[in-house]
XYZ file of C-alpha atoms in Angstrom:
651
model
C 230.687 27.299 163.575
C 227.128 27.805 163.068
C 224.932 25.284 161.301
C 223.030 26.753 157.921
C 219.767 26.396 159.818
C 220.706 28.756 162.552
C 222.299 30.917 160.053
C 219.090 30.865 158.086
C 216.821 31.750 161.449
C 219.009 34.490 162.108
C 218.677 35.992 158.355
C 215.138 35.745 158.474
C 214.705 37.672 161.379
C 217.195 40.304 160.656
C 215.318 40.808 157.271
C 211.808 40.528 158.913
C 212.909 43.510 161.027
C 214.387 45.677 158.612
C 211.294 45.230 156.182
C 209.319 46.502 159.109
C 210.982 49.939 158.935
C 211.379 50.512 154.961
C 208.103 52.450 155.226
C 208.992 54.517 157.659
C 212.381 55.170 156.450
C 211.044 56.081 152.911
C 208.142 58.516 154.401
C 211.284 59.884 156.222
C 213.459 60.478 153.428
C 210.657 62.288 151.020
C 209.895 64.602 153.750
C 213.592 65.719 154.020
C 214.060 69.034 153.019
C 217.868 69.538 152.431
C 217.802 66.569 150.599
C 216.832 69.113 147.696
C 219.969 70.939 147.799
C 222.487 68.002 148.008
C 223.972 67.471 144.383
C 224.524 63.858 145.093
C 222.662 62.519 147.873
C 223.690 59.171 149.253
C 221.613 57.073 151.993
C 223.500 55.370 154.473
C 223.232 52.204 156.258
C 225.208 51.559 159.163
C 225.226 48.617 161.873
C 226.178 48.243 164.980
C 226.192 45.819 167.880
C 224.814 46.973 171.395
C 224.669 46.106 174.687
C 220.476 46.561 175.101
C 220.563 45.870 178.877
C 221.644 49.768 179.557
C 219.199 52.012 177.228
C 221.041 55.154 178.510
C 224.339 54.064 177.744
C 224.246 52.294 174.728
C 227.707 50.586 175.058
C 229.044 49.302 172.029
C 230.863 46.032 171.956
C 233.239 46.386 168.829
C 234.857 43.245 167.518
C 238.779 43.659 168.132
C 241.478 41.405 168.384
C 242.215 39.155 171.534
C 243.942 40.957 174.662
C 242.630 44.398 173.289
C 241.233 46.871 175.600
C 237.220 47.980 175.105
C 237.336 51.440 173.262
C 234.115 52.851 174.710
C 235.001 56.317 173.399
C 234.964 55.237 169.651
C 231.707 53.438 168.034
C 232.667 51.457 165.086
C 230.318 49.549 162.823
C 230.045 45.884 162.344
C 228.977 46.649 158.878
C 228.439 50.196 156.604
C 226.539 50.452 153.296
C 225.978 53.619 151.286
C 222.790 54.117 148.656
C 223.116 56.471 145.739
C 219.940 58.454 145.712
C 220.668 60.793 142.842
C 218.972 58.398 140.276
C 216.021 58.312 142.278
C 215.399 61.481 143.774
C 216.710 64.357 141.286
C 217.541 64.245 137.700
C 221.017 62.248 136.700
C 223.888 64.757 135.573
C 224.627 62.042 132.897
C 222.747 59.009 131.128
C 225.341 56.330 132.926
C 224.198 55.541 136.352
C 226.389 55.411 139.471
C 226.493 52.483 141.247
C 223.922 52.001 143.486
C 225.412 51.029 146.229
C 228.648 50.383 148.054
C 228.789 47.827 150.944
C 232.160 47.150 152.999
C 231.856 44.646 155.841
C 234.191 44.469 158.614
C 235.652 41.579 160.214
C 237.383 40.691 164.026
C 240.380 42.535 162.771
C 239.482 45.019 160.283
C 237.219 48.272 160.525
C 236.981 50.057 157.283
C 235.225 53.265 156.505
C 233.459 53.443 153.219
C 233.464 57.171 152.631
C 236.314 56.453 150.374
C 234.537 54.686 147.908
C 230.990 57.218 148.088
C 231.270 60.754 147.678
C 230.539 62.851 151.124
C 227.099 64.009 151.796
C 227.363 68.272 151.181
C 224.663 70.807 150.370
C 224.971 73.211 147.274
C 224.448 76.077 149.400
C 224.038 77.248 152.921
C 223.123 74.373 154.218
C 225.843 72.977 156.732
C 226.291 69.383 156.940
C 225.070 68.108 160.730
C 227.384 65.475 162.099
C 226.709 63.563 165.528
C 229.119 63.562 167.839
C 229.862 59.989 167.814
C 229.817 59.443 163.664
C 232.875 58.805 162.110
C 234.879 62.200 160.901
C 235.321 62.663 156.993
C 232.385 64.366 155.809
C 232.893 67.868 154.739
C 230.546 70.836 154.261
C 231.848 71.161 150.613
C 234.125 69.379 148.137
C 236.855 71.033 146.246
C 236.890 68.967 143.452
C 233.341 69.356 142.796
C 234.104 72.695 140.535
C 230.652 74.280 139.219
C 227.828 72.924 140.443
C 224.613 72.295 139.067
C 221.678 73.161 141.761
C 219.136 71.029 141.607
C 215.455 71.651 143.140
C 212.693 69.513 143.703
C 209.769 70.405 141.263
C 206.956 69.068 144.286
C 208.419 70.700 147.431
C 208.190 74.320 148.020
C 211.667 75.343 148.869
C 212.809 76.891 151.995
C 215.401 79.227 150.523
C 214.743 83.266 150.544
C 214.238 83.705 146.857
C 214.227 87.328 145.818
C 211.306 89.314 145.130
C 211.182 90.938 141.827
C 208.643 93.539 141.208
C 209.659 94.049 137.365
C 206.626 93.405 134.820
C 208.707 91.489 132.351
C 209.945 88.542 134.716
C 208.954 85.380 133.524
C 206.479 82.937 135.020
C 204.031 85.862 135.872
C 200.443 84.431 135.506
C 198.312 86.685 133.360
C 194.397 87.200 132.266
C 193.782 85.817 128.993
C 191.438 87.955 127.151
C 190.972 85.046 124.144
C 188.399 82.526 125.165
C 187.010 79.733 123.633
C 183.321 79.488 122.631
C 181.335 78.391 125.370
C 178.994 75.498 125.163
C 175.016 76.289 125.219
C 173.802 76.863 128.115
C 171.742 73.802 129.431
C 168.590 73.581 131.862
C 169.448 73.481 135.443
C 170.836 70.332 136.799
C 168.229 68.096 138.077
C 168.989 64.625 139.351
C 166.254 62.232 138.801
C 165.961 58.754 138.698
C 165.519 56.563 135.853
C 162.504 57.043 133.339
C 159.944 55.147 135.205
C 157.800 52.342 133.561
C 154.716 54.114 133.082
C 156.814 56.791 131.061
C 158.072 53.903 128.729
C 154.823 52.303 128.172
C 153.109 56.146 127.425
C 156.055 56.751 124.858
C 155.603 53.301 123.547
C 152.139 53.679 122.736
C 152.661 57.289 121.011
C 155.632 55.619 118.670
C 152.967 52.484 117.854
C 150.407 55.218 116.874
C 152.764 57.359 114.838
C 154.547 54.164 113.386
C 152.414 53.961 110.118
C 151.078 50.528 111.109
C 147.768 49.471 109.898
C 145.229 47.829 111.783
C 142.345 46.990 109.725
C 142.079 43.304 110.274
C 139.194 42.372 107.049
C 141.489 44.162 104.614
C 144.582 42.533 105.952
C 143.171 38.879 106.014
C 141.481 39.684 102.643
C 144.535 40.410 100.926
C 146.657 37.706 102.668
C 144.399 34.810 101.542
C 144.321 36.897 97.900
C 147.945 36.786 97.791
C 148.166 33.315 98.387
C 145.995 32.391 95.558
C 147.424 34.422 93.206
C 151.049 33.402 93.969
C 150.226 29.730 93.858
C 148.317 30.216 90.335
C 151.210 32.469 89.024
C 153.737 29.682 89.986
C 151.926 26.884 88.545
C 151.324 28.612 85.375
C 154.837 29.603 84.656
C 156.004 25.883 85.271
C 153.140 24.416 82.974
C 154.610 26.827 80.143
C 158.219 26.132 80.866
C 157.786 22.414 81.156
C 159.591 22.416 84.370
C 158.961 19.959 87.003
C 158.609 21.867 90.290
C 156.178 22.524 92.869
C 155.399 25.601 94.429
C 156.612 26.664 97.498
C 154.569 25.410 100.621
C 153.638 28.682 102.059
C 152.093 29.657 98.827
C 154.607 32.621 97.776
C 157.681 32.097 95.534
C 160.386 30.453 97.381
C 163.758 30.521 96.870
C 164.376 27.962 94.088
C 161.337 30.146 92.084
C 164.236 33.006 91.924
C 166.229 31.186 89.700
C 163.793 29.422 87.663
C 161.975 32.996 86.565
C 165.001 35.362 86.520
C 163.526 37.837 87.817
C 164.958 38.939 91.319
C 163.642 42.577 91.029
C 160.405 41.466 90.664
C 160.477 38.801 93.661
C 161.981 41.512 95.643
C 159.477 44.166 95.554
C 156.776 41.491 95.690
C 158.149 39.869 98.858
C 158.633 43.575 100.118
C 154.948 44.205 100.190
C 153.989 40.629 101.202
C 156.140 41.013 104.156
C 154.687 44.209 104.863
C 151.149 42.604 105.136
C 152.089 40.077 106.924
C 153.897 42.093 109.815
C 150.688 44.230 109.755
C 148.585 41.180 109.898
C 150.563 39.859 112.638
C 150.507 43.346 114.361
C 146.756 43.087 114.277
C 146.566 39.767 115.811
C 148.611 40.810 118.550
C 146.274 43.491 119.387
C 143.397 41.003 118.974
C 145.055 38.940 121.656
C 145.420 41.654 124.646
C 141.410 42.825 123.514
C 140.424 39.339 124.482
C 142.470 38.566 127.344
C 141.195 41.900 128.959
C 137.664 41.015 128.070
C 138.194 37.804 129.471
C 139.418 38.987 132.589
C 136.103 41.064 132.837
C 134.216 38.175 132.229
C 135.987 35.961 134.976
C 135.109 38.731 137.383
C 131.838 38.888 136.390
C 131.174 35.098 136.727
C 133.127 35.050 139.995
C 130.209 37.954 141.530
C 127.441 35.152 139.689
C 129.004 32.564 142.178
C 128.612 34.694 145.249
C 125.576 35.931 144.237
C 123.852 32.525 144.035
C 125.748 30.877 146.792
C 125.712 33.459 149.813
C 127.245 31.332 152.196
C 130.226 30.515 149.666
C 132.990 32.599 150.632
C 134.215 34.534 147.823
C 137.643 33.210 147.493
C 136.285 29.907 147.216
C 133.988 31.165 144.024
C 136.972 32.233 142.694
C 138.569 28.781 142.983
C 135.734 27.277 141.489
C 135.705 29.699 138.449
C 139.625 29.091 138.028
C 139.371 25.381 138.410
C 136.882 25.287 135.410
C 138.926 27.796 133.636
C 141.808 25.102 133.948
C 139.545 22.489 132.750
C 138.712 24.483 129.424
C 141.759 25.468 128.331
C 143.863 22.673 129.408
C 146.169 23.815 131.602
C 147.229 23.826 135.110
C 146.511 25.710 137.969
C 149.793 26.961 138.585
C 150.234 28.127 134.539
C 146.666 29.560 134.333
C 147.214 31.852 137.809
C 150.567 33.385 135.550
C 148.396 34.194 132.708
C 145.637 35.646 134.607
C 148.462 37.811 136.548
C 149.461 39.092 133.241
C 145.712 39.395 131.556
C 144.357 41.387 134.766
C 147.256 43.893 134.081
C 145.941 44.083 130.322
C 142.406 44.765 131.988
C 143.855 47.471 134.280
C 145.235 49.505 131.477
C 142.388 49.332 129.288
C 140.018 50.526 132.131
C 142.552 53.414 133.000
C 144.041 54.217 129.401
C 141.109 53.101 127.042
C 141.074 50.410 124.565
C 143.422 52.721 122.238
C 146.268 52.567 124.777
C 145.898 48.516 125.083
C 145.919 48.141 121.409
C 148.594 50.525 120.284
C 151.118 49.564 123.187
C 154.312 48.320 122.353
C 155.959 45.291 122.631
C 157.157 45.962 126.477
C 153.114 45.861 128.053
C 154.014 41.903 128.932
C 156.683 42.923 130.594
C 155.033 46.194 132.457
C 152.030 43.962 133.089
C 154.285 41.140 134.146
C 156.511 42.984 136.885
C 153.764 45.383 137.752
C 156.414 48.149 138.292
C 154.516 51.272 138.714
C 151.380 49.876 138.936
C 149.723 51.805 141.384
C 146.616 54.073 142.169
C 148.740 57.639 141.001
C 149.893 55.640 137.833
C 146.670 54.797 136.665
C 145.145 58.054 137.455
C 147.898 59.355 135.090
C 146.940 57.252 132.569
C 143.481 58.168 132.679
C 144.292 61.739 131.885
C 145.665 60.650 128.575
C 143.346 58.368 127.697
C 141.285 60.907 125.575
C 144.677 62.042 123.955
C 145.117 58.321 122.596
C 141.607 58.207 121.348
C 142.223 61.176 119.046
C 145.338 60.021 117.808
C 144.063 56.653 117.090
C 140.846 57.686 115.186
C 142.460 60.313 113.042
C 145.667 58.159 111.985
C 144.218 54.820 112.309
C 140.054 55.081 111.157
C 139.548 51.507 111.437
C 141.356 50.444 114.746
C 137.516 50.127 116.339
C 136.823 47.378 114.071
C 139.241 45.260 116.597
C 136.681 46.013 119.194
C 133.963 44.102 117.436
C 135.304 40.812 118.240
C 134.420 41.527 122.030
C 131.235 43.650 121.234
C 132.381 47.064 121.262
C 131.216 49.793 119.093
C 133.219 50.213 115.989
C 131.977 53.906 115.275
C 135.001 56.674 115.996
C 134.674 59.483 118.417
C 136.947 62.042 116.629
C 136.838 62.541 112.933
C 139.198 64.763 110.296
C 142.669 65.980 110.661
C 145.004 64.931 113.822
C 145.559 68.564 114.897
C 141.668 69.511 114.219
C 141.105 68.687 117.906
C 142.657 70.970 120.777
C 143.440 68.679 123.933
C 143.824 69.149 127.770
C 146.629 68.222 130.194
C 144.032 67.500 132.551
C 142.287 64.922 130.835
C 139.111 66.565 129.556
C 137.596 65.785 126.345
C 139.192 67.383 123.372
C 137.347 70.379 121.628
C 137.697 71.464 117.803
C 140.236 73.688 116.805
C 137.977 75.956 115.410
C 136.138 76.718 118.717
C 139.279 78.075 120.373
C 139.263 80.731 117.997
C 135.883 81.846 117.907
C 136.361 84.871 120.392
C 138.982 86.298 118.363
C 137.616 85.572 114.910
C 134.068 84.400 114.029
C 134.619 83.551 110.780
C 138.312 81.293 111.936
C 138.868 78.804 109.524
C 142.314 76.451 109.056
C 143.869 74.369 106.079
C 146.219 71.615 107.296
C 148.842 72.091 104.334
C 151.617 69.569 103.249
C 153.394 71.972 100.894
C 153.488 75.719 101.326
C 151.511 77.856 98.664
C 152.124 80.445 96.776
C 150.314 83.543 96.597
C 149.779 84.289 92.832
C 148.595 87.822 93.816
C 152.168 88.809 95.143
C 154.276 86.588 93.135
C 152.397 85.512 90.429
C 154.152 81.967 88.510
C 157.493 82.713 90.574
C 158.565 80.996 93.814
C 160.441 83.733 95.514
C 162.180 81.151 97.643
C 164.062 79.662 94.562
C 167.662 79.469 95.341
C 169.982 78.845 92.292
C 172.408 75.400 92.726
C 175.806 75.718 93.315
C 176.325 73.777 90.320
C 174.336 75.567 87.534
C 177.057 77.940 86.316
C 178.933 74.861 85.561
C 176.377 72.238 84.521
C 172.843 73.594 84.195
C 171.087 69.843 84.373
C 173.566 68.833 87.460
C 171.543 67.201 90.261
C 170.757 69.279 93.276
C 173.809 69.687 95.613
C 172.873 70.032 99.283
C 175.015 73.679 100.948
C 175.553 71.895 104.078
C 176.667 68.419 103.763
C 177.870 69.038 99.893
C 175.616 65.314 98.921
C 173.408 65.213 96.164
C 169.427 65.722 96.510
C 166.670 63.966 95.250
C 162.928 63.265 96.295
C 163.661 59.373 95.091
C 164.981 57.679 98.080
C 167.411 55.482 95.982
C 169.259 58.767 94.367
C 168.931 60.874 97.657
C 172.568 61.135 99.638
C 171.437 63.845 101.685
C 170.380 63.099 105.060
C 170.226 66.515 106.855
C 166.740 66.207 107.757
C 165.376 62.338 106.788
C 162.345 62.759 108.366
C 161.096 65.521 106.483
C 163.092 65.563 102.640
C 164.375 62.993 100.481
C 161.982 59.902 101.919
C 158.192 59.493 102.982
C 157.078 61.723 105.656
C 155.364 60.031 108.478
C 153.345 61.798 111.127
C 154.677 64.324 113.431
C 154.100 62.703 117.070
C 152.956 66.056 118.565
C 149.398 67.358 119.847
C 147.981 70.624 120.003
C 147.208 71.501 123.435
C 145.476 74.040 125.674
C 147.772 76.325 127.880
C 146.968 76.858 131.341
C 148.475 80.543 131.436
C 146.930 82.489 128.682
C 148.720 81.921 125.842
C 145.891 80.137 123.789
C 147.124 76.980 122.056
C 150.477 75.489 122.307
C 152.389 72.487 120.616
C 153.352 69.686 122.735
C 156.037 66.599 121.874
C 154.779 63.440 122.873
C 157.876 61.522 122.055
C 161.643 63.170 122.475
C 163.025 65.187 119.923
C 166.898 64.824 120.262
C 169.116 68.175 119.589
C 169.213 68.683 115.828
C 166.132 66.512 114.704
C 163.596 68.173 112.716
C 160.232 68.626 114.198
C 158.284 70.039 111.469
C 158.676 72.564 108.185
C 157.192 76.040 108.754
C 154.910 76.135 105.788
C 151.768 78.428 104.781
C 150.962 81.177 102.137
C 154.083 82.397 100.879
C 153.391 86.114 100.447
C 154.560 89.535 100.877
C 153.458 92.951 102.196
C 151.596 91.991 105.385
C 151.834 94.340 108.293
C 150.570 93.768 112.185
C 150.266 90.176 111.768
C 152.416 87.038 112.827
C 154.218 85.839 109.883
C 157.665 84.265 108.982
C 159.624 86.744 107.202
C 163.142 85.417 105.262
C 165.376 86.317 102.854
C 167.135 84.205 100.033
C 170.611 85.292 98.271
C 170.344 88.538 96.149
C 168.207 90.586 98.915
C 164.701 89.169 97.837
C 162.279 89.293 100.761
C 159.309 86.970 101.246
C 156.521 86.139 104.135
C 155.063 83.098 105.225
C 151.816 83.600 106.531
C 149.343 80.852 108.355
C 146.516 82.680 109.361
C 144.305 80.691 107.162
C 146.727 77.770 105.856
C 149.663 76.149 107.576
C 150.344 72.946 110.017
C 150.778 72.212 113.341
C 153.887 74.759 113.548
C 151.745 77.345 113.317
C 150.727 76.802 117.475
C 154.211 77.021 118.559
C 154.544 79.742 121.413
C 157.328 81.932 122.111
C 160.009 81.520 125.320
C 162.639 83.651 126.298
C 164.567 79.940 126.979
C 163.415 78.139 123.993
C 164.216 74.710 123.055
C 163.788 74.711 119.658
C 164.577 77.112 116.449
C 163.350 77.981 113.169
C 166.624 77.508 110.766
C 166.733 77.589 107.417
C 167.573 74.901 104.951
C 167.630 74.701 100.753
C 165.924 71.613 99.488
C 166.105 71.014 95.618
C 166.710 74.370 94.815
C 163.979 75.664 97.649
C 164.517 77.326 100.418
C 162.501 75.937 103.481
C 162.458 76.801 106.922
C 162.665 73.827 109.295
C 161.696 73.664 113.100
C 164.808 72.387 114.554
C 165.025 70.754 118.241
C 167.335 71.968 120.825
C 166.428 69.049 122.753
C 162.730 68.482 123.451
C 161.538 65.549 126.079
C 158.349 63.309 125.868
C 155.805 65.368 127.013
C 157.337 69.256 126.806
C 155.950 72.340 125.332
C 158.114 72.966 121.996
C 159.116 76.675 122.096
C 161.103 79.284 120.047
C 162.399 82.485 120.274
C 160.407 85.114 118.142
C 163.203 87.451 118.382
C 163.561 90.946 119.158
C 162.009 92.306 115.366
C 158.956 90.591 116.788
C 158.550 91.875 119.806
C 159.564 95.663 119.125
C 156.985 98.223 119.532
C 154.410 95.359 120.251
C 151.377 95.708 122.491
C 152.288 92.543 124.578
C 153.441 91.219 127.521
C 155.616 87.650 127.333
C 153.889 85.171 129.240
C 156.608 82.421 128.974
C 157.216 82.834 132.760
C 161.214 82.213 132.656
C 163.505 83.687 134.973
C 165.576 85.219 131.945
C 162.108 86.901 130.224
C 163.274 89.768 128.196
C 159.588 91.156 127.410
C 157.713 91.333 130.422
C 156.651 94.883 129.812
C 153.683 95.327 127.528
C 155.657 97.641 125.186
C 159.602 97.899 124.433
C-alpha cells in the first residue's frame, strides 16, 4: 500500500495536469457546433492507462484478474465520468436540475460503464452520432423513449441548418424602416478637440468678472465710512447701556456683537446694519488688496532702476553683483531672509509684467488667481503678453466707465487719477487689435450726420402711437378669478414680484426680480464690413439671459430695423432702437446664430429677452433675423457661414 505522502504527490500532479487542459477544453466545447442540437448534452470524461513508449500502437494495459490474457482489441477505462451540460449551455427543461455528474470507478476485478446512468449523446435532427472505432458501444443516434422533443438553439451562434427561406411580407422578424423619428438634438458646432483653457484666458475672464461684479474701489470714501461707522456704533452702544442701566461693554471691534443682539432685541435692524457694514469692509479689503499689488509692482520698477543706477555708478562691477547688492539692502529693510525675498520678488515681477502689458486696470481688477498665475508663470511668454496688450484699452474703457474713482488708487504711487474714458460703457467702440477706442457716434456719422443714441434701462412708450396705453400688456392668468392676485409666471407658474423677498420666479434672475448688474459685453468694430457688433466678455451658458431688447415701443414703421411682436389677442407693436435702446441694438445677424430673442411676460408686460444658445468668452453674439427681415431686402448677408441662406443681394 502506498504511503499517504506518495498518494498526495500523485494526486497533486494529476490535478495540475488536468487543470492545464481546462481552458482548451472549455473553448473546444463552446465552438462545438452540434452541441446546439442535443436535447440533453453530456460531457464524458474517461481515463485510460497506456504504454507511452509506443506512440503508434498506444497499447492499453487494463486491470484484469491474474491468469487472464491481455485483451488488446478492447480498451477499457479505469474511470468514466459524465457531466450534464443542459443547465450550463442550453436552457433547462424543468426547474429541477439533474445530477451534475455521475462517476463510476472500476477496480482490478470490475469494469463498469456509466452509460446506464446518463442519457446517451444524441442529436435532435439529422446529425448522426459519430463513434470512435475503439469506443464502447451503447450510444445510439436517437432514443425511442424521448417522445416529442423540444428543439433548443443557441442564441449566440449561427446555426448550420438549412432553414427555409420565406418570401412572404407578413413573416415575423422582418426589420422595417420606422418613419416616426424622435426630435433631434440641436445641431452643435463642429467638434474641435482642444486643450484645457489656458491660464491667460482664465486671467482675462477673471478681470472682466471683477470689472462687472459691482465692487466699488473708492478708498477715501470707504475708509471714511469705516471710521464713521465705528464711532457711531460705539456711541450708540454706550448710550443704550446708559439708559438701560446695564453694565456692559461695547464690542471690541466697535460694532454690535453677539451679546448686543439679545440686549437690544432688534435683530432685524442689527442684521441690516451688519450687511451694510460687512459690505463696506469687504470692499475696503478688496481696495487694500489692489493697493498691495500696485505698490509691489511699482517696487519692482524701483528695484530695477536702483540696480541700473548701481551699474552706472560702478562700471567695473558686474550687473549681477549690483543686483545682489540691491537685494541685500532690501532684505535688511524688510527684515526678510534672502530666500524669502527672492520668492516675493518672483511674484512681484509677475505683477509688473502684467501691468506693463495690460495696464494698471488689468492689475487692479485681477481676480484671486493672479497670485497663482504669477507664481507658476504658466503661459508667461511674449505671445501671451502681446495678446494681453491688445486687451489693455478695453480694460480701461470698462474700468473708467464702471468704476469712475478707481484711478484714485494709483495716486499712492504717483500716477494720475484722471480718467481717459467718460460716459456710458457702451458709448465707446473697441477694436480687437488693441487700437484706441472711438466714440460710438463717430461710427455712424457717414450714414447719419445727426446720429445720437440714448441708453435706456426700460422701454419707452410712443405716446403719439399708443397714448397712455402699453400695447405689451398681457392679462394675468389669475385676473378672472382674483383681480388683485399677484402676477404668476406663465413658464414656471411661480409668483412674480419686483421685491426680491416676494419674488419666486427665477426664469431670468439676472434681469427680473433682483437688481440688475452691468452686463459683461462690449461693442466692437467688425472686420468684414458689418460695422459694429456685440462681443461677450465672459461665457453665457445655454438658456442664460444676455439682456432685454428695449427701445421705443411704437407701430407703423416701414423700411427700418424694428423688432415686431404680437401679444395675446392679435395686437401687434414694434420696438425701434434707432435713437434709444441698449446694447442689444448692436447684435448682428448670422445664419448660424448663438443667441435668440424670446418673448417673456414679466409682471403683466411682454418682454423680448436675448437668450444665449451657448456663447463662449470672446465670441460675437449673433441672432437670426428671420426670413421676414430679409424678404425683398436689398442687402447681402455677410455672416460668412457655410450655411448662409442670404448670400444673394435680393430674395
